[in-house]
PDB file of C-alpha atoms in Angstrom:
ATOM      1  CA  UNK X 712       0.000   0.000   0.000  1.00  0.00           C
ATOM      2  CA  UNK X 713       3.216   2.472   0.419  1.00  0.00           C
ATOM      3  CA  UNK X 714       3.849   2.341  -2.757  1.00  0.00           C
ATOM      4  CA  UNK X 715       0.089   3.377  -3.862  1.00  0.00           C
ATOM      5  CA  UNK X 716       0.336   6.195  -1.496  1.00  0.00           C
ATOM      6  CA  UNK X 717       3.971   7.554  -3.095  1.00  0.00           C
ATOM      7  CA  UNK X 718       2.201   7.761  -6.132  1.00  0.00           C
ATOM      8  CA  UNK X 719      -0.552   9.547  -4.947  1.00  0.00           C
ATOM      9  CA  UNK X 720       2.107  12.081  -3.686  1.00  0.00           C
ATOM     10  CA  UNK X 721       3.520  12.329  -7.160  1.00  0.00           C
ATOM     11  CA  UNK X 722       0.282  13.447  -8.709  1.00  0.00           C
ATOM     12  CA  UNK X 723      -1.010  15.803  -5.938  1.00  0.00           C
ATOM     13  CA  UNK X 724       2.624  17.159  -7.090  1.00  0.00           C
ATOM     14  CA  UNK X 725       1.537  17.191 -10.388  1.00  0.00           C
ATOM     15  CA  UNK X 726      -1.533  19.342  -9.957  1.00  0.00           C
ATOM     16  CA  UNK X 727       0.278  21.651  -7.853  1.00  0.00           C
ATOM     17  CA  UNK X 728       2.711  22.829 -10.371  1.00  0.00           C
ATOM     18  CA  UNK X 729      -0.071  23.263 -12.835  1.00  0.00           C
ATOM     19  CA  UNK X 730      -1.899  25.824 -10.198  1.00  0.00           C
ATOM     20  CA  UNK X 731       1.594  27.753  -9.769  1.00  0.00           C
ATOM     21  CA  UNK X 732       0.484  29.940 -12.527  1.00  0.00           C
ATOM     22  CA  UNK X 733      -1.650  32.603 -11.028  1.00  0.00           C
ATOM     23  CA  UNK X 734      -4.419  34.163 -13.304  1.00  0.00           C
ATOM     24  CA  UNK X 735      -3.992  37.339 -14.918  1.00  0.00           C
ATOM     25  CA  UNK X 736      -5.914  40.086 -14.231  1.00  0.00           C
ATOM     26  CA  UNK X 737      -4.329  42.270 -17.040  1.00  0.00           C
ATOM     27  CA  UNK X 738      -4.493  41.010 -19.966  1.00  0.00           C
ATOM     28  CA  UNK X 739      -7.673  40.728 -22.318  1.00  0.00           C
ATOM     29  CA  UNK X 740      -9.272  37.653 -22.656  1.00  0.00           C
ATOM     30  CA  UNK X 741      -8.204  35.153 -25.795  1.00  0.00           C
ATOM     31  CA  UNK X 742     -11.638  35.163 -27.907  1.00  0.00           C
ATOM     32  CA  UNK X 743     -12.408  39.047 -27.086  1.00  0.00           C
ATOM     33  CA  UNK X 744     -13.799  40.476 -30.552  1.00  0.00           C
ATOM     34  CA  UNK X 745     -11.437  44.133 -31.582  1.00  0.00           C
ATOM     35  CA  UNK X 746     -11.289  46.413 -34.064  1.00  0.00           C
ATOM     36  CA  UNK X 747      -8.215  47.985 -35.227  1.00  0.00           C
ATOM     37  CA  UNK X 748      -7.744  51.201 -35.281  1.00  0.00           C
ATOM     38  CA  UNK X 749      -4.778  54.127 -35.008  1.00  0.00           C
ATOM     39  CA  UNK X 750      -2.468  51.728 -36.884  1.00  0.00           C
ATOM     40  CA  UNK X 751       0.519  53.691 -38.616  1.00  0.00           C
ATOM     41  CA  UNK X 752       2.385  50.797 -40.407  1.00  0.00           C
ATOM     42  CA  UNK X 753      -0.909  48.992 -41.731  1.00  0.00           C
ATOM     43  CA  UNK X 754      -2.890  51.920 -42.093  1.00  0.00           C
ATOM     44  CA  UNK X 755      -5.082  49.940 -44.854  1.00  0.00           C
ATOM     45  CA  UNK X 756      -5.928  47.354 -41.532  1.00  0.00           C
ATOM     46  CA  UNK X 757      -7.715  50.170 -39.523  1.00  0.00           C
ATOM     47  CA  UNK X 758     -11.529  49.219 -39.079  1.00  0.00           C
ATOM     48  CA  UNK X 759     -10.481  45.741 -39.407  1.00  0.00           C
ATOM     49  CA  UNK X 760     -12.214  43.267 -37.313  1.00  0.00           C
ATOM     50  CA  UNK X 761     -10.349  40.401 -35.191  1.00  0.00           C
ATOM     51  CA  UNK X 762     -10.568  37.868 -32.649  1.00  0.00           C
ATOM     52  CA  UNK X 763      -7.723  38.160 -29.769  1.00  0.00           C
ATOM     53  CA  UNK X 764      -5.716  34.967 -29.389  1.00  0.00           C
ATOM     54  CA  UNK X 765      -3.286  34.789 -26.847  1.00  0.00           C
ATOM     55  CA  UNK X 766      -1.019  38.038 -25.136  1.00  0.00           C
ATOM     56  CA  UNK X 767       2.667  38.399 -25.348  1.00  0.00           C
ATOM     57  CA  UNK X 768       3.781  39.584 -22.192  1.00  0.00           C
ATOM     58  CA  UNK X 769       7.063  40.090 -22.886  1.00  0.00           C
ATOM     59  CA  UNK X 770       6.030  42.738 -25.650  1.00  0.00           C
ATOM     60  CA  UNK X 771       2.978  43.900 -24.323  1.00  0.00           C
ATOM     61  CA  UNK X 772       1.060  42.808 -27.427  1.00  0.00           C
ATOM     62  CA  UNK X 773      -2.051  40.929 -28.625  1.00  0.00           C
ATOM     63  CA  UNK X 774      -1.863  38.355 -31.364  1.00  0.00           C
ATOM     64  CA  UNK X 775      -5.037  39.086 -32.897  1.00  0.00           C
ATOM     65  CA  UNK X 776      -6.477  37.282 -36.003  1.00  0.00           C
ATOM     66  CA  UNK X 777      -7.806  39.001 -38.319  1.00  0.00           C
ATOM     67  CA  UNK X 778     -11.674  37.873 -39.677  1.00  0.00           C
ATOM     68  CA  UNK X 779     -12.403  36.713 -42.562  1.00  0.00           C
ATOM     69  CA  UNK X 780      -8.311  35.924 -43.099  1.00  0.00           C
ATOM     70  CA  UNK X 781      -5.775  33.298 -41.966  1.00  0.00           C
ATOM     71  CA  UNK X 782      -3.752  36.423 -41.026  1.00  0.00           C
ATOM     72  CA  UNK X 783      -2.436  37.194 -37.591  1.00  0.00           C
ATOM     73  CA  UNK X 784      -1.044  40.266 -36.708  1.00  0.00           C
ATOM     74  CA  UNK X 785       0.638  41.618 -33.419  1.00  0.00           C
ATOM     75  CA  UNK X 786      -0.946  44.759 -31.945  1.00  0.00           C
ATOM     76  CA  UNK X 787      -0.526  46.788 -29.178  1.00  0.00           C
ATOM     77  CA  UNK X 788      -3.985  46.910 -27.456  1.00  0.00           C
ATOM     78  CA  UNK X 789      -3.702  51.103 -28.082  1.00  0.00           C
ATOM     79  CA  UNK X 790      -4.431  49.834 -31.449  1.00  0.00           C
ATOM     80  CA  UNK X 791      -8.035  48.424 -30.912  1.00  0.00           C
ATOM     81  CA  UNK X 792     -11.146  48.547 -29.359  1.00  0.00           C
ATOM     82  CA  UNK X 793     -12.654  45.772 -27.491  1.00  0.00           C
ATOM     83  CA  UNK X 794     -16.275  44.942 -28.628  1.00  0.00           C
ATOM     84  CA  UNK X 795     -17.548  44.402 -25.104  1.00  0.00           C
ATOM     85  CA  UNK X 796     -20.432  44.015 -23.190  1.00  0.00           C
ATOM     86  CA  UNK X 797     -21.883  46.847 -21.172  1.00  0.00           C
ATOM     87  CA  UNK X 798     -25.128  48.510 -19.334  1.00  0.00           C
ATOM     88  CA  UNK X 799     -25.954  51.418 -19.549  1.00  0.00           C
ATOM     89  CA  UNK X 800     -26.734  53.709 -16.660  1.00  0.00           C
ATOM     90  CA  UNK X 801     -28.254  57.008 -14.979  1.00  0.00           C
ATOM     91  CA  UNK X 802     -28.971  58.669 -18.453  1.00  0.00           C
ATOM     92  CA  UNK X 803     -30.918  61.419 -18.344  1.00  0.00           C
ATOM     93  CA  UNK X 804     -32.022  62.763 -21.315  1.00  0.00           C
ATOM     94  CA  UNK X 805     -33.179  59.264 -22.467  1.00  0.00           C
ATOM     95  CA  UNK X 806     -33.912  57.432 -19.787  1.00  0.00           C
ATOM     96  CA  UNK X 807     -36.038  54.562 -21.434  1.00  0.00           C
ATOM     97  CA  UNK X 808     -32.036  53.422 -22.254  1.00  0.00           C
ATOM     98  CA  UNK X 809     -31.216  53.127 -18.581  1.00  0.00           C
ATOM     99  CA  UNK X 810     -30.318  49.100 -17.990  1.00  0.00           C
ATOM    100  CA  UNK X 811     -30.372  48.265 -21.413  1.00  0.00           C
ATOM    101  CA  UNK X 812     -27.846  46.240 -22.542  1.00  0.00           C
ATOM    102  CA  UNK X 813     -25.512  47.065 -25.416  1.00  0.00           C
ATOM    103  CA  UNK X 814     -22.088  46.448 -26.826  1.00  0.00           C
ATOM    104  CA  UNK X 815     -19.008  49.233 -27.540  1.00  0.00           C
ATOM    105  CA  UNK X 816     -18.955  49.765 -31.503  1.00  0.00           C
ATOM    106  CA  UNK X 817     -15.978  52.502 -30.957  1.00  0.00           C
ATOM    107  CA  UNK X 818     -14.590  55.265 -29.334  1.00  0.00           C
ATOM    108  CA  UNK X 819     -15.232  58.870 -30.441  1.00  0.00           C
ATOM    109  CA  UNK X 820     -11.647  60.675 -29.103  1.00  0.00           C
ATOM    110  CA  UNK X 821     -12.825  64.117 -30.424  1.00  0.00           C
ATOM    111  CA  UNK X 822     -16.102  63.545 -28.297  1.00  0.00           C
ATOM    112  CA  UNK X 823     -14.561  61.105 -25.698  1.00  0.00           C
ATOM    113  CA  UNK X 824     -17.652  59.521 -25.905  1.00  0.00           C
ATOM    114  CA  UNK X 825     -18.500  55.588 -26.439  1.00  0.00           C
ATOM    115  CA  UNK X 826     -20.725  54.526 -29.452  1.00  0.00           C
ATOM    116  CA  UNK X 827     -22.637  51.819 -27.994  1.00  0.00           C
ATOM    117  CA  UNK X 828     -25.074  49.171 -29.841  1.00  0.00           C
ATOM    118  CA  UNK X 829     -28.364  48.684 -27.928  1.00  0.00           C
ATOM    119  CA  UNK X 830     -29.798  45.430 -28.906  1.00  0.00           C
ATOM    120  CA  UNK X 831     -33.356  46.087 -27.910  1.00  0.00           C
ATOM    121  CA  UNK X 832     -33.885  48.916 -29.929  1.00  0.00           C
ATOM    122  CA  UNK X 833     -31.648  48.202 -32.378  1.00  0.00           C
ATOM    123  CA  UNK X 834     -29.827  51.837 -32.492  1.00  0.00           C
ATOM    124  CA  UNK X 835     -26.704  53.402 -31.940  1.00  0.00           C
ATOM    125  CA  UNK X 836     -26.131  55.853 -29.220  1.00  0.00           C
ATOM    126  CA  UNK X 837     -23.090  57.890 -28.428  1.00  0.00           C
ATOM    127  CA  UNK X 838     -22.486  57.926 -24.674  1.00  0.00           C
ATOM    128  CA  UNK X 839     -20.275  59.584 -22.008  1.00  0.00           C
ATOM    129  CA  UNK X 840     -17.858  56.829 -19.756  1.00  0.00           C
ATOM    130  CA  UNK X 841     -19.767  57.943 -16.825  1.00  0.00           C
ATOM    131  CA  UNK X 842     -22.819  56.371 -18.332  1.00  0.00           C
ATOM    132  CA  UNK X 843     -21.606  53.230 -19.781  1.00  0.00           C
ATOM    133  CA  UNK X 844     -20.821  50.340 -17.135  1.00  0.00           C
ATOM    134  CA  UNK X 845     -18.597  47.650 -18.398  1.00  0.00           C
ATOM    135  CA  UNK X 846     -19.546  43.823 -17.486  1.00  0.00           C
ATOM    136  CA  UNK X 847     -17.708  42.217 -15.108  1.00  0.00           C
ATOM    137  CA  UNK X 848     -14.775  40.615 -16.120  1.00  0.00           C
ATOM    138  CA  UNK X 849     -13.844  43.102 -18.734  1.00  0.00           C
ATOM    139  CA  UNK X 850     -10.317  43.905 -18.677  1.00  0.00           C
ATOM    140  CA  UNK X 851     -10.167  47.349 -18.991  1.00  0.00           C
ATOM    141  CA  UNK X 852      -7.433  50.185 -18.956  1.00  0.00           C
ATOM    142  CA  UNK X 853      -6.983  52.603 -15.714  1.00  0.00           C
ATOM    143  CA  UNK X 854      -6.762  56.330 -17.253  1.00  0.00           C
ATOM    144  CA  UNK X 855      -7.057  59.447 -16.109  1.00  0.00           C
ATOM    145  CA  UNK X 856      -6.933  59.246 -12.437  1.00  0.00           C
ATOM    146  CA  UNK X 857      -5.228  62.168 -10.313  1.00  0.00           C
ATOM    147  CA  UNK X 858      -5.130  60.686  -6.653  1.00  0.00           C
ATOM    148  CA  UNK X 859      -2.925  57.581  -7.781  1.00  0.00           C
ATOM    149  CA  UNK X 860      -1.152  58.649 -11.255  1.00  0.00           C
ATOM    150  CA  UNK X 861       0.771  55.736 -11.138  1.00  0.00           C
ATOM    151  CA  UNK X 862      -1.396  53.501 -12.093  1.00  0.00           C
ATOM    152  CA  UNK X 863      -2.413  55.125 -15.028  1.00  0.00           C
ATOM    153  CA  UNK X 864      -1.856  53.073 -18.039  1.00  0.00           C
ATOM    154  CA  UNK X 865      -2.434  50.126 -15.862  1.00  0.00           C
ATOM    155  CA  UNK X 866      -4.826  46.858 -16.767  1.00  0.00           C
ATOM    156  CA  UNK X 867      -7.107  45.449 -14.801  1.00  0.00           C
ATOM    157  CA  UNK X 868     -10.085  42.875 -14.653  1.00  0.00           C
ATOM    158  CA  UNK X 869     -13.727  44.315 -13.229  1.00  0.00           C
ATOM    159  CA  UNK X 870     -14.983  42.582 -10.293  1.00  0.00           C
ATOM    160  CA  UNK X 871     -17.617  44.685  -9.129  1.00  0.00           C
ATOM    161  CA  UNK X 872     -20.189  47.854  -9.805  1.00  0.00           C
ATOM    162  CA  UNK X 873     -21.130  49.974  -7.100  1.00  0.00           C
ATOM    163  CA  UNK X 874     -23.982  51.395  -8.089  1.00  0.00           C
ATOM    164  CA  UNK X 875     -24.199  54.263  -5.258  1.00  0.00           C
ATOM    165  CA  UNK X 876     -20.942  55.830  -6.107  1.00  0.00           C
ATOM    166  CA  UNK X 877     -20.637  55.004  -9.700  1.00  0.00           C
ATOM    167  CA  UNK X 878     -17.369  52.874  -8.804  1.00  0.00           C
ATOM    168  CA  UNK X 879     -15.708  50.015 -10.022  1.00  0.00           C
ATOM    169  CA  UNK X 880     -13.915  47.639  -8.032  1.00  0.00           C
ATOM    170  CA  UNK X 881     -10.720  46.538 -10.110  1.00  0.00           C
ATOM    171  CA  UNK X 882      -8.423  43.769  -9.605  1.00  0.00           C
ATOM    172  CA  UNK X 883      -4.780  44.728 -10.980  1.00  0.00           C
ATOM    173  CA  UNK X 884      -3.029  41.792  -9.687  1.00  0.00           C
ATOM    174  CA  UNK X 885      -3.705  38.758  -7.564  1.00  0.00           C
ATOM    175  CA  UNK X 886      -3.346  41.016  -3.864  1.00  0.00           C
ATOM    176  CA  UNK X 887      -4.209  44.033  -5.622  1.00  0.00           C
ATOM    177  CA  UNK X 888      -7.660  45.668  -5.801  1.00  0.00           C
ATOM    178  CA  UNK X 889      -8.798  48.961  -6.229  1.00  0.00           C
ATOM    179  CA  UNK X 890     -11.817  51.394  -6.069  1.00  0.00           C
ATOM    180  CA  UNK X 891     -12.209  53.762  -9.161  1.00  0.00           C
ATOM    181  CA  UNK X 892     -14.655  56.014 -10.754  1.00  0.00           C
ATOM    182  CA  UNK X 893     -16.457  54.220 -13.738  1.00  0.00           C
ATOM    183  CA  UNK X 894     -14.914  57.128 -16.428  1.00  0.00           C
ATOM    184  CA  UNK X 895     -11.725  55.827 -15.134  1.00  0.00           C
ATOM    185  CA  UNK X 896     -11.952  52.592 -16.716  1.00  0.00           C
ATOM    186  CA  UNK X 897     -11.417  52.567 -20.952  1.00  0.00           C
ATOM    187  CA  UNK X 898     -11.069  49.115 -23.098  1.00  0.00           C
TER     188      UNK X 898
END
């Protein structure tokens, strides 16, 4: 029976190595739909649509492949837009679009506004950060954020919307969480 046991030893070892590799938080999930966009070397691949495949840590890049092609490329996630899931939230001047569903088309820079697909009524509406909540699980860039500027630039996963301060709760790293305004937060 010793024997049985050793080897019992030798797999738990096994699947212990295998869980050594913590998940990431920061980088975007293999499968996440992009568009390309801002690209100076293959200008003519702006608009392009792409599926991401895996992330290159070691040069911060995405291998993305491209639709409709057998062509990969290697892109710096400046360089596209995630098509991702979001709700949308505390609008105003058209509230009927309040928890609707929707997914980011693009992202207006001279408005600094999202265009966002809403499924139910099939239109597309151009929305301020504030409004737009990204689902959970998005991995998502930290910008613009004055009380910790170093962690602008920073990518993180979304765990969490609080709705009564219009904060997300991001996880950077395995021990690392933080609290930050939704506008803060740009795929």
């Amino acid at each position: 029976g010793m024997g049985g046991r050793g080897g019992m030893g030798g797999m738990g070892g096994g699947y212990r190595q295998q869980r050594r590799a913590p998940p990431s938080y920061d980088a975007i999930p293999a499968g996440t739909i992009v568009t390309l966009k801002n690209l100076q070397s293959a200008a003519d691949r702006n608009g392009d649509r792409g599926v991401v495949k895996q992330y290159i840590p070691s040069s911060g890049r995405y291998v993305v492949l491209l639709e409709d092609t057998d062509e990969t490329m290697s892109v710096k996630p400046a360089n596209f837009i995630q098509h991702v899931g979001v709700r949308i939230s505390e609008i105003s001047s058209q509230p009927e679009l309040n928890g609707k569903s929707g997914t980011i088309i693009t992202w207006n820079e001279a408005k600094e506004r999202y265009n966002i697909y809403v499924t139910t009524v099939q239109k597309i509406v151009s929305l301020k950060p504030t409004n737009v909540i990204l689902d959970k699980g998005t991995v998502a860039q930290v910008t613009g954020l004055n009380s910790k500027p170093e962690l602008n630039g920073r990518w993180g996963t979304i765990k969490d919307w609080v709705r009564e301060t219009n904060k997300y709760d991001v996880q950077l790293s395995e021990n690392q969480i933080i609290r930050v305004k939704v506008e803060n937060m740009r795929v």
